[in-house]
Short mmCIF file of C-alpha atoms in Angstrom, two decimals:
data_model
loop_
_atom_site.label_atom_id
_atom_site.label_comp_id
_atom_site.label_asym_id
_atom_site.label_seq_id
_atom_site.Cartn_x
_atom_site.Cartn_y
_atom_site.Cartn_z
CA MET A 1 16.00 -13.90 -16.69
CA PRO A 2 13.13 -10.77 -16.24
CA THR A 3 10.23 -11.29 -13.99
CA ALA A 4 6.68 -10.97 -14.87
CA PRO A 5 5.25 -7.70 -14.58
CA GLY A 6 2.73 -6.72 -10.99
CA SER A 7 3.51 -9.45 -8.57
CA PRO A 8 0.80 -9.79 -6.19
CA THR A 9 0.80 -7.36 -3.64
CA CYS A 10 1.16 -9.51 0.32
CA TRP A 11 -2.44 -10.28 1.54
CA HIS A 12 -1.30 -10.91 4.84
CA ARG A 13 -0.78 -8.95 8.00
CA ARG A 14 2.39 -10.51 10.33
CA SER A 15 1.75 -9.66 14.14
CA PRO A 16 4.95 -8.52 15.90
CA ILE A 17 5.98 -11.82 16.72
CA GLY A 18 6.28 -12.51 12.97
CA ALA A 19 3.29 -14.45 12.85
CA ALA A 20 1.45 -14.63 9.52
CA THR A 21 -2.65 -13.84 10.16
CA TRP A 22 -4.89 -14.05 7.28
CA SER A 23 -7.16 -11.83 5.44
CA ALA A 24 -8.79 -12.32 1.98
CA GLY A 25 -9.64 -8.25 2.00
CA CYS A 26 -5.75 -7.72 2.71
CA VAL A 27 -3.33 -6.70 -0.54
CA TRP A 28 0.03 -7.82 -1.28
CA ARG A 29 1.15 -4.07 -1.43
CA LYS A 30 4.73 -4.75 -0.61
CA ALA A 31 5.41 -7.22 -3.22
CA CYS A 32 3.38 -6.19 -6.33
CA SER A 33 5.93 -2.83 -6.16
CA GLY A 34 8.95 -3.70 -8.28
CA PHE A 35 7.96 -6.47 -11.24
CA ARG A 36 8.87 -6.00 -14.17
CA LEU A 37 9.46 -8.14 -17.51
CA ASP A 38 12.92 -6.52 -18.30
CA ARG A 39 14.48 -6.76 -14.96
CA PRO A 40 17.00 -10.48 -14.50
CA LEU A 41 15.74 -12.80 -11.99
CA ARG A 42 18.33 -15.16 -11.24
CA THR A 43 18.21 -18.84 -10.98
CA GLY A 44 21.35 -21.25 -11.20
CA HIS A 45 24.15 -20.39 -14.01
CA PRO A 46 26.93 -21.02 -15.00
CA ARG A 47 29.23 -18.89 -13.21
CA LYS A 48 31.29 -18.76 -9.75
CA THR A 49 28.97 -18.38 -6.66
CA ASN A 50 30.54 -16.56 -3.79
CA ASP A 51 27.47 -17.79 -1.27
CA ARG A 52 29.46 -19.32 1.82
CA GLY A 53 30.97 -22.10 -0.19
CA ARG A 54 27.90 -23.43 -1.60
CA ASP A 55 28.93 -26.76 -3.84
CA HIS A 56 25.63 -28.40 -4.64
CA VAL A 57 24.67 -27.61 -8.13
CA VAL A 58 20.83 -26.78 -9.47
CA LYS A 59 18.99 -28.28 -11.97
CA VAL A 60 17.55 -26.05 -14.95
CA LEU A 61 15.50 -27.07 -18.10
CA GLN A 62 17.24 -24.78 -20.70
CA CYS A 63 16.65 -23.02 -23.68
CA GLN A 64 20.42 -23.41 -25.35
CA ALA A 65 19.04 -21.91 -28.86
CA TRP A 66 15.51 -20.93 -30.28
CA GLY A 67 13.40 -24.23 -31.27
CA PRO A 68 10.69 -26.93 -30.69
CA PRO A 69 10.29 -28.07 -26.82
CA GLU A 70 12.33 -31.10 -27.58
CA SER A 71 15.16 -28.74 -28.06
CA LEU A 72 15.42 -28.07 -24.32
CA VAL A 73 18.30 -29.29 -21.99
CA LEU A 74 18.74 -30.19 -18.62
CA ALA A 75 21.55 -29.00 -17.22
CA ASP A 76 23.40 -28.61 -13.58
CA VAL A 77 24.67 -25.38 -12.87
CA PRO A 78 25.88 -23.86 -9.86
CA PRO A 79 23.78 -21.65 -7.69
CA VAL A 80 24.14 -17.81 -7.84
CA ALA A 81 24.86 -15.78 -4.44
CA CYS A 82 21.73 -14.78 -2.82
CA GLY A 83 22.10 -11.00 -2.09
CA ALA A 84 20.63 -7.75 -0.47
CA GLY A 85 17.31 -7.54 -1.33
CA GLU A 86 17.03 -11.24 -2.39
CA VAL A 87 15.88 -14.35 -1.29
CA ARG A 88 16.58 -18.10 -2.02
CA ILE A 89 13.65 -20.36 -3.23
CA ARG A 90 13.42 -23.60 -3.47
CA LEU A 91 10.36 -24.04 -5.68
CA HIS A 92 8.21 -26.85 -5.81
CA ALA A 93 6.20 -26.51 -9.34
CA ALA A 94 5.98 -23.90 -11.95
CA GLY A 95 3.09 -23.24 -13.94
CA VAL A 96 2.93 -23.79 -17.62
CA ASN A 97 1.29 -21.04 -19.89
CA PHE A 98 0.97 -19.98 -23.69
CA PRO A 99 4.13 -17.36 -23.49
CA ASP A 100 6.11 -20.44 -22.61
CA THR A 101 5.23 -21.94 -26.00
CA LEU A 102 6.43 -18.70 -27.89
CA ILE A 103 9.50 -17.42 -26.04
CA ILE A 104 11.02 -20.81 -26.85
CA GLN A 105 10.58 -20.41 -29.95
CA GLY A 106 11.72 -16.15 -30.07
CA LYS A 107 8.34 -15.19 -31.08
CA TYR A 108 6.95 -13.63 -27.80
CA GLN A 109 7.48 -9.75 -27.76
CA PHE A 110 11.21 -9.92 -26.07
CA LYS A 111 13.79 -12.47 -26.12
CA PRO A 112 15.98 -13.60 -23.32
CA GLU A 113 19.44 -13.66 -23.50
CA MET A 114 20.60 -17.00 -23.80
CA PRO A 115 20.67 -19.75 -22.33
CA PHE A 116 17.74 -18.81 -20.36
CA ALA A 117 14.59 -21.53 -18.56
CA PRO A 118 11.16 -21.13 -19.30
CA GLY A 119 8.43 -20.72 -17.02
CA GLY A 120 6.81 -17.47 -16.02
CA GLU A 121 4.96 -18.37 -12.77
CA ALA A 122 6.03 -20.87 -9.56
CA ALA A 123 5.82 -21.71 -6.09
CA GLY A 124 8.37 -23.10 -3.50
CA VAL A 125 9.86 -22.15 0.13
CA ILE A 126 12.43 -19.83 1.12
CA THR A 127 15.46 -21.27 2.27
CA GLN A 128 17.69 -17.85 2.65
CA VAL A 129 16.92 -14.42 3.19
CA GLY A 130 19.57 -11.88 2.15
CA ASP A 131 20.00 -8.61 4.05
CA LYS A 132 17.88 -5.90 3.88
CA VAL A 133 14.78 -7.60 3.21
CA ALA A 134 11.77 -7.69 5.44
CA GLY A 135 8.48 -9.55 6.07
CA TYR A 136 10.19 -12.96 4.55
CA LYS A 137 12.03 -15.21 6.86
CA VAL A 138 13.05 -19.28 5.84
CA GLY A 139 10.62 -21.90 5.67
CA ASP A 140 8.14 -19.51 4.01
CA ARG A 141 5.77 -20.56 1.48
CA VAL A 142 5.32 -18.03 -1.54
CA ILE A 143 4.15 -17.74 -4.96
CA VAL A 144 7.05 -16.36 -7.75
CA MET A 145 5.97 -14.54 -11.23
CA SER A 146 9.10 -14.69 -12.95
CA GLY A 147 7.86 -14.13 -16.74
CA TRP A 148 10.56 -16.68 -17.56
CA GLY A 149 13.10 -18.99 -15.42
CA ALA A 150 10.87 -21.71 -13.30
CA PHE A 151 11.95 -24.78 -14.89
CA THR A 152 14.35 -25.15 -11.92
CA GLU A 153 15.11 -26.15 -8.98
CA GLU A 154 16.11 -22.98 -7.02
CA LEU A 155 16.16 -19.78 -8.06
CA VAL A 156 17.31 -16.22 -6.03
CA THR A 157 15.11 -13.16 -6.64
CA GLY A 158 14.54 -10.19 -5.29
CA ALA A 159 11.97 -9.84 -2.05
CA ASP A 160 9.71 -7.64 -4.25
CA ARG A 161 8.74 -10.59 -6.87
CA VAL A 162 7.46 -13.13 -4.53
CA ALA A 163 4.89 -13.07 -2.16
CA PRO A 164 2.85 -15.47 0.21
CA MET A 165 0.79 -18.39 -0.68
CA PRO A 166 -2.55 -18.73 1.56
CA PRO A 167 -2.07 -21.87 3.80
CA SER A 168 -5.17 -23.43 1.95
CA MET A 169 -3.45 -23.47 -1.45
CA SER A 170 -1.13 -26.27 -2.78
CA PHE A 171 2.27 -25.95 -4.55
CA GLU A 172 0.41 -26.87 -7.71
CA GLU A 173 -2.31 -24.61 -7.26
CA GLY A 174 0.47 -21.31 -5.99
CA ALA A 175 1.67 -22.32 -9.28
CA ALA A 176 -1.05 -22.21 -11.85
CA PHE A 177 -3.16 -18.98 -10.25
CA LEU A 178 -1.88 -15.63 -10.81
CA PHE A 179 -1.19 -15.47 -14.46
CA THR A 180 -4.39 -17.21 -15.52
CA TYR A 181 -7.05 -15.88 -13.09
CA GLY A 182 -4.77 -12.71 -12.97
CA THR A 183 -5.22 -12.04 -16.70
CA SER A 184 -9.22 -13.42 -16.97
CA HIS A 185 -9.81 -11.17 -13.86
CA HIS A 186 -8.76 -7.53 -15.66
CA ALA A 187 -10.22 -8.64 -18.96
CA LEU A 188 -13.16 -9.06 -17.51
CA LYS A 189 -13.34 -6.23 -14.98
CA GLN A 190 -11.62 -3.67 -16.35
CA ARG A 191 -12.02 -3.99 -19.90
CA GLY A 192 -15.15 -5.93 -20.38
CA GLU A 193 -16.96 -4.26 -17.48
CA LEU A 194 -19.13 -7.22 -17.37
CA LYS A 195 -21.82 -7.33 -15.14
CA PRO A 196 -24.70 -9.10 -13.56
CA GLY A 197 -27.26 -10.52 -15.94
CA GLU A 198 -25.03 -10.21 -19.20
CA THR A 199 -24.02 -12.81 -21.46
CA LEU A 200 -20.41 -14.22 -21.74
CA LEU A 201 -19.15 -16.33 -24.46
CA VAL A 202 -15.85 -17.94 -23.94
CA LEU A 203 -13.74 -19.30 -26.05
CA GLY A 204 -11.01 -22.15 -25.55
CA ALA A 205 -13.27 -22.71 -22.57
CA ALA A 206 -11.26 -25.51 -21.07
CA GLY A 207 -7.75 -23.89 -21.74
CA GLY A 208 -6.27 -21.93 -18.36
CA VAL A 209 -7.24 -18.13 -19.04
CA GLY A 210 -10.74 -19.47 -20.51
CA LEU A 211 -11.23 -22.08 -17.33
CA ALA A 212 -10.40 -18.97 -15.23
CA ALA A 213 -13.06 -16.65 -17.36
CA VAL A 214 -16.13 -18.85 -16.57
CA GLU A 215 -15.07 -19.45 -13.11
CA LEU A 216 -14.95 -15.65 -12.92
CA GLY A 217 -17.96 -14.80 -15.61
CA LYS A 218 -20.14 -16.46 -13.11
CA ALA A 219 -18.92 -14.90 -9.90
CA MET A 220 -19.46 -11.90 -10.95
CA GLY A 221 -22.96 -12.76 -12.05
CA ALA A 222 -22.94 -13.46 -15.94
CA ARG A 223 -24.71 -16.21 -17.43
CA VAL A 224 -21.54 -18.10 -19.58
CA ILE A 225 -21.70 -19.93 -22.44
CA ALA A 226 -18.51 -21.98 -23.17
CA ALA A 227 -17.17 -22.67 -26.52
CA ALA A 228 -14.28 -25.46 -26.72
CA SER A 229 -13.29 -28.34 -29.52
CA THR A 230 -14.31 -31.61 -27.65
CA ASP A 231 -16.90 -32.63 -25.08
CA GLU A 232 -14.81 -33.46 -22.81
CA LYS A 233 -13.47 -29.86 -22.39
CA LEU A 234 -17.24 -28.71 -22.28
CA GLU A 235 -18.06 -30.79 -19.19
CA THR A 236 -14.78 -29.54 -17.59
CA ALA A 237 -15.95 -25.81 -18.15
CA LYS A 238 -19.92 -26.72 -16.99
CA ALA A 239 -17.91 -28.56 -13.74
CA HIS A 240 -16.65 -25.06 -13.00
CA GLY A 241 -19.89 -22.94 -13.85
CA ALA A 242 -20.68 -22.47 -17.23
CA ASP A 243 -24.41 -22.81 -18.03
CA GLY A 244 -23.87 -23.75 -21.67
CA GLY A 245 -21.80 -25.15 -24.00
CA ILE A 246 -20.75 -25.11 -27.77
CA ASN A 247 -18.71 -27.83 -29.47
CA TYR A 248 -17.52 -26.12 -32.29
CA THR A 249 -16.09 -29.00 -34.41
CA ARG A 250 -19.76 -30.69 -34.18
CA GLN A 251 -21.86 -27.16 -35.23
CA SER A 252 -21.11 -24.23 -36.27
CA LEU A 253 -20.02 -21.88 -33.47
CA ARG A 254 -22.71 -18.79 -34.86
CA ASP A 255 -25.42 -21.86 -34.85
CA GLY A 256 -24.32 -22.65 -31.53
CA LEU A 257 -25.09 -19.05 -30.58
CA LYS A 258 -28.06 -18.11 -32.43
CA GLU A 259 -30.04 -21.34 -30.09
CA LEU A 260 -27.97 -20.10 -26.72
CA ALA A 261 -28.44 -16.61 -26.86
CA PRO A 262 -30.69 -15.74 -29.75
CA ASN A 263 -30.03 -11.52 -28.75
CA GLY A 264 -26.51 -12.08 -29.34
CA VAL A 265 -23.41 -12.11 -25.90
CA ASP A 266 -22.97 -9.21 -24.82
CA VAL A 267 -18.77 -10.13 -24.17
CA VAL A 268 -16.71 -12.30 -25.90
CA TYR A 269 -13.82 -13.54 -24.00
CA ASP A 270 -10.89 -15.05 -27.12
CA PRO A 271 -7.73 -16.80 -26.03
CA VAL A 272 -7.80 -18.47 -29.18
CA GLY A 273 -8.23 -16.25 -32.37
CA GLY A 274 -8.08 -18.12 -35.83
CA GLU A 275 -11.59 -18.87 -37.40
CA PHE A 276 -13.84 -18.44 -34.98
CA SER A 277 -13.17 -14.94 -33.56
CA GLU A 278 -15.28 -13.23 -36.92
CA GLN A 279 -18.30 -15.74 -35.77
CA ALA A 280 -17.95 -14.58 -32.48
CA LEU A 281 -17.85 -11.05 -33.18
CA ARG A 282 -20.48 -11.49 -35.80
CA SER A 283 -22.91 -12.91 -32.89
CA ILE A 284 -21.86 -10.35 -29.90
CA ALA A 285 -25.03 -7.90 -29.09
CA TRP A 286 -25.41 -4.22 -29.36
CA LYS A 287 -23.24 -1.99 -27.74
CA GLY A 288 -21.29 -5.35 -26.72
CA ARG A 289 -17.39 -5.67 -25.76
CA PHE A 290 -14.86 -8.43 -27.87
CA LEU A 291 -12.00 -9.30 -25.90
CA VAL A 292 -8.63 -9.78 -27.55
CA VAL A 293 -6.65 -11.94 -24.98
CA GLY A 294 -4.46 -14.08 -27.31
CA PHE A 295 -3.89 -16.11 -30.21
CA ALA A 296 -3.68 -19.88 -28.82
CA ALA A 297 -4.66 -21.25 -32.61
CA GLY A 298 -1.93 -19.70 -34.19
CA PRO A 299 -3.83 -17.17 -37.13
CA ILE A 300 -3.87 -13.56 -35.56
CA PRO A 301 -7.60 -12.83 -37.43
CA SER A 302 -8.03 -10.24 -40.02
CA ILE A 303 -11.67 -8.75 -38.67
CA PRO A 304 -14.00 -6.78 -40.97
CA LEU A 305 -14.33 -3.28 -38.62
CA ASN A 306 -17.33 -2.44 -40.55
CA LEU A 307 -18.96 -4.94 -37.85
CA ALA A 308 -18.20 -3.28 -35.34
CA LEU A 309 -19.34 -0.53 -36.52
CA LEU A 310 -22.90 -2.54 -37.39
CA LYS A 311 -22.98 -3.77 -34.07
CA GLY A 312 -22.20 -0.57 -32.13
CA CYS A 313 -19.50 -2.54 -30.64
CA GLN A 314 -15.81 -2.43 -29.00
CA ILE A 315 -12.99 -4.18 -29.89
CA VAL A 316 -10.78 -4.33 -26.86
CA GLY A 317 -7.22 -5.46 -26.35
CA VAL A 318 -5.98 -7.36 -23.20
CA PHE A 319 -2.25 -7.37 -22.15
CA TRP A 320 -2.28 -8.11 -18.12
CA GLY A 321 1.29 -8.03 -17.98
CA ALA A 322 1.57 -3.91 -19.21
CA PHE A 323 -1.79 -3.37 -17.12
CA THR A 324 0.13 -4.78 -14.03
CA ALA A 325 3.22 -2.60 -14.35
CA ARG A 326 1.18 0.41 -15.68
CA GLU A 327 -1.63 0.72 -13.02
CA PRO A 328 0.05 -1.24 -9.92
CA ALA A 329 -2.23 0.38 -7.55
CA LEU A 330 -5.19 -1.47 -9.73
CA HIS A 331 -3.53 -4.84 -9.89
CA GLN A 332 -3.12 -5.18 -5.93
CA GLU A 333 -6.75 -4.34 -5.66
CA ASN A 334 -7.61 -7.14 -8.26
CA VAL A 335 -5.37 -9.44 -6.47
CA ALA A 336 -7.09 -9.11 -3.47
CA GLU A 337 -10.66 -9.76 -5.19
CA LEU A 338 -9.14 -13.10 -6.72
CA ILE A 339 -7.65 -14.01 -2.99
CA SER A 340 -11.13 -13.74 -1.27
CA LEU A 341 -12.76 -15.52 -4.45
CA TYR A 342 -10.44 -18.42 -3.83
CA GLU A 343 -10.79 -18.38 -0.06
CA ALA A 344 -14.71 -18.35 -0.76
CA GLY A 345 -14.25 -21.18 -2.51
CA LYS A 346 -15.48 -19.75 -5.87
CA LEU A 347 -12.02 -20.32 -7.71
CA LYS A 348 -10.70 -23.08 -7.83
CA PRO A 349 -7.54 -24.20 -9.73
CA LEU A 350 -7.81 -27.13 -12.26
CA VAL A 351 -3.98 -28.67 -12.21
CA SER A 352 -4.92 -31.47 -14.79
CA LYS A 353 -1.46 -32.91 -15.10
CA THR A 354 1.83 -32.75 -13.49
CA TYR A 355 5.47 -33.36 -14.94
CA PRO A 356 8.41 -33.87 -13.56
CA LEU A 357 11.51 -31.20 -14.36
CA ALA A 358 12.78 -33.11 -17.08
CA GLN A 359 9.93 -33.80 -19.03
CA GLY A 360 9.08 -29.73 -19.33
CA GLY A 361 9.07 -29.98 -22.77
CA GLU A 362 6.93 -32.63 -22.75
CA ALA A 363 4.47 -30.66 -20.85
CA ILE A 364 4.97 -27.58 -23.25
CA ARG A 365 4.27 -29.29 -26.66
CA ASP A 366 0.85 -30.30 -24.85
CA MET A 367 0.26 -26.53 -24.21
CA MET A 368 1.35 -26.17 -28.13
CA GLU A 369 -1.18 -28.98 -29.24
CA ARG A 370 -3.88 -27.45 -26.95
CA ARG A 371 -4.21 -30.96 -24.94
CA VAL A 372 -4.63 -29.40 -21.46
CA LEU A 373 -7.42 -28.88 -19.60
CA GLY A 374 -6.93 -26.28 -16.66
CA LYS A 375 -3.34 -25.68 -16.43
CA VAL A 376 -0.74 -28.11 -16.46
CA VAL A 377 2.54 -27.85 -14.22
CA VAL A 378 6.50 -29.06 -14.00
CA THR A 379 7.40 -30.17 -10.40
CA MET A 380 10.46 -30.72 -9.07
CA GLY A 381 10.13 -33.08 -6.13
#
């Protein structure tokens, strides 16, 4: 199962005796170098293992045919061998992200070979280290960026696809961190060039990437306006730093923005799409930046391009996965900054609910129906 491009790079330094000395300014350079979406990451798979006669089975929540979350099957499969350059990881938690809702239906940019497990990121403990692996040992707590394949008790992957977790980070936080914060940080810093004192509008502000954008916007010195579909979601966004909020089921987004940002917003962060994209674009300030992050609402909006002309604004695409593959050095810098912000207490991943592995389909369904606050994760016990 392929991994997501651009793993975080190693933010720790090891002493000669192997102890870890943590430094927020250090980056995960070694771990970042090889992440790609088109290379296989191996969970348990129905083939014979040659790994020292291991006879246990691995539980995997598999997609065996394109379909809804309810079609996922909990299967027992043999473990795979741990080869040179690889590590075996006992997973404790796996994050659930919007791409998981698409990939199981065959609607994502790539289609894994059947059967496969969804799950794009995870956290766990190394239980075996293959030959030619340096910098890791049995017992290390690590984050894995998998692209897919993380809804499993155990996986084997290249050591270049994992990275150490800060000591203060829980497994649930580790499984809910890099995808959302990495996306939002790249969007706001490199694509939106958000500056202190500017006004940032975040659509879908209580979702995973939306809530990350709220926190990062505040950390970057912006005034943040959250937009969401319920009062509960707005309160969640405000608890994470939003200065104001608009419930777009109670009033039009345009009217709310006229009240909160009469001069327009400088940056729009849009992971939602649908009917609110054009309203947000019409409310953008002169020389504003409209960030196209995703389409959680379903419909991909058609935008009148004359608005970009009239506003003198930019409509900017955000594809974090491609960014990590094409600009790995810059991605490493971003990860180092994110870890610094986490260790400073400025980023607080919200894991609102956990699901056992057998109920991973329910977790994806809740993501599809937009019933999620922050992040939800699947746990493996």
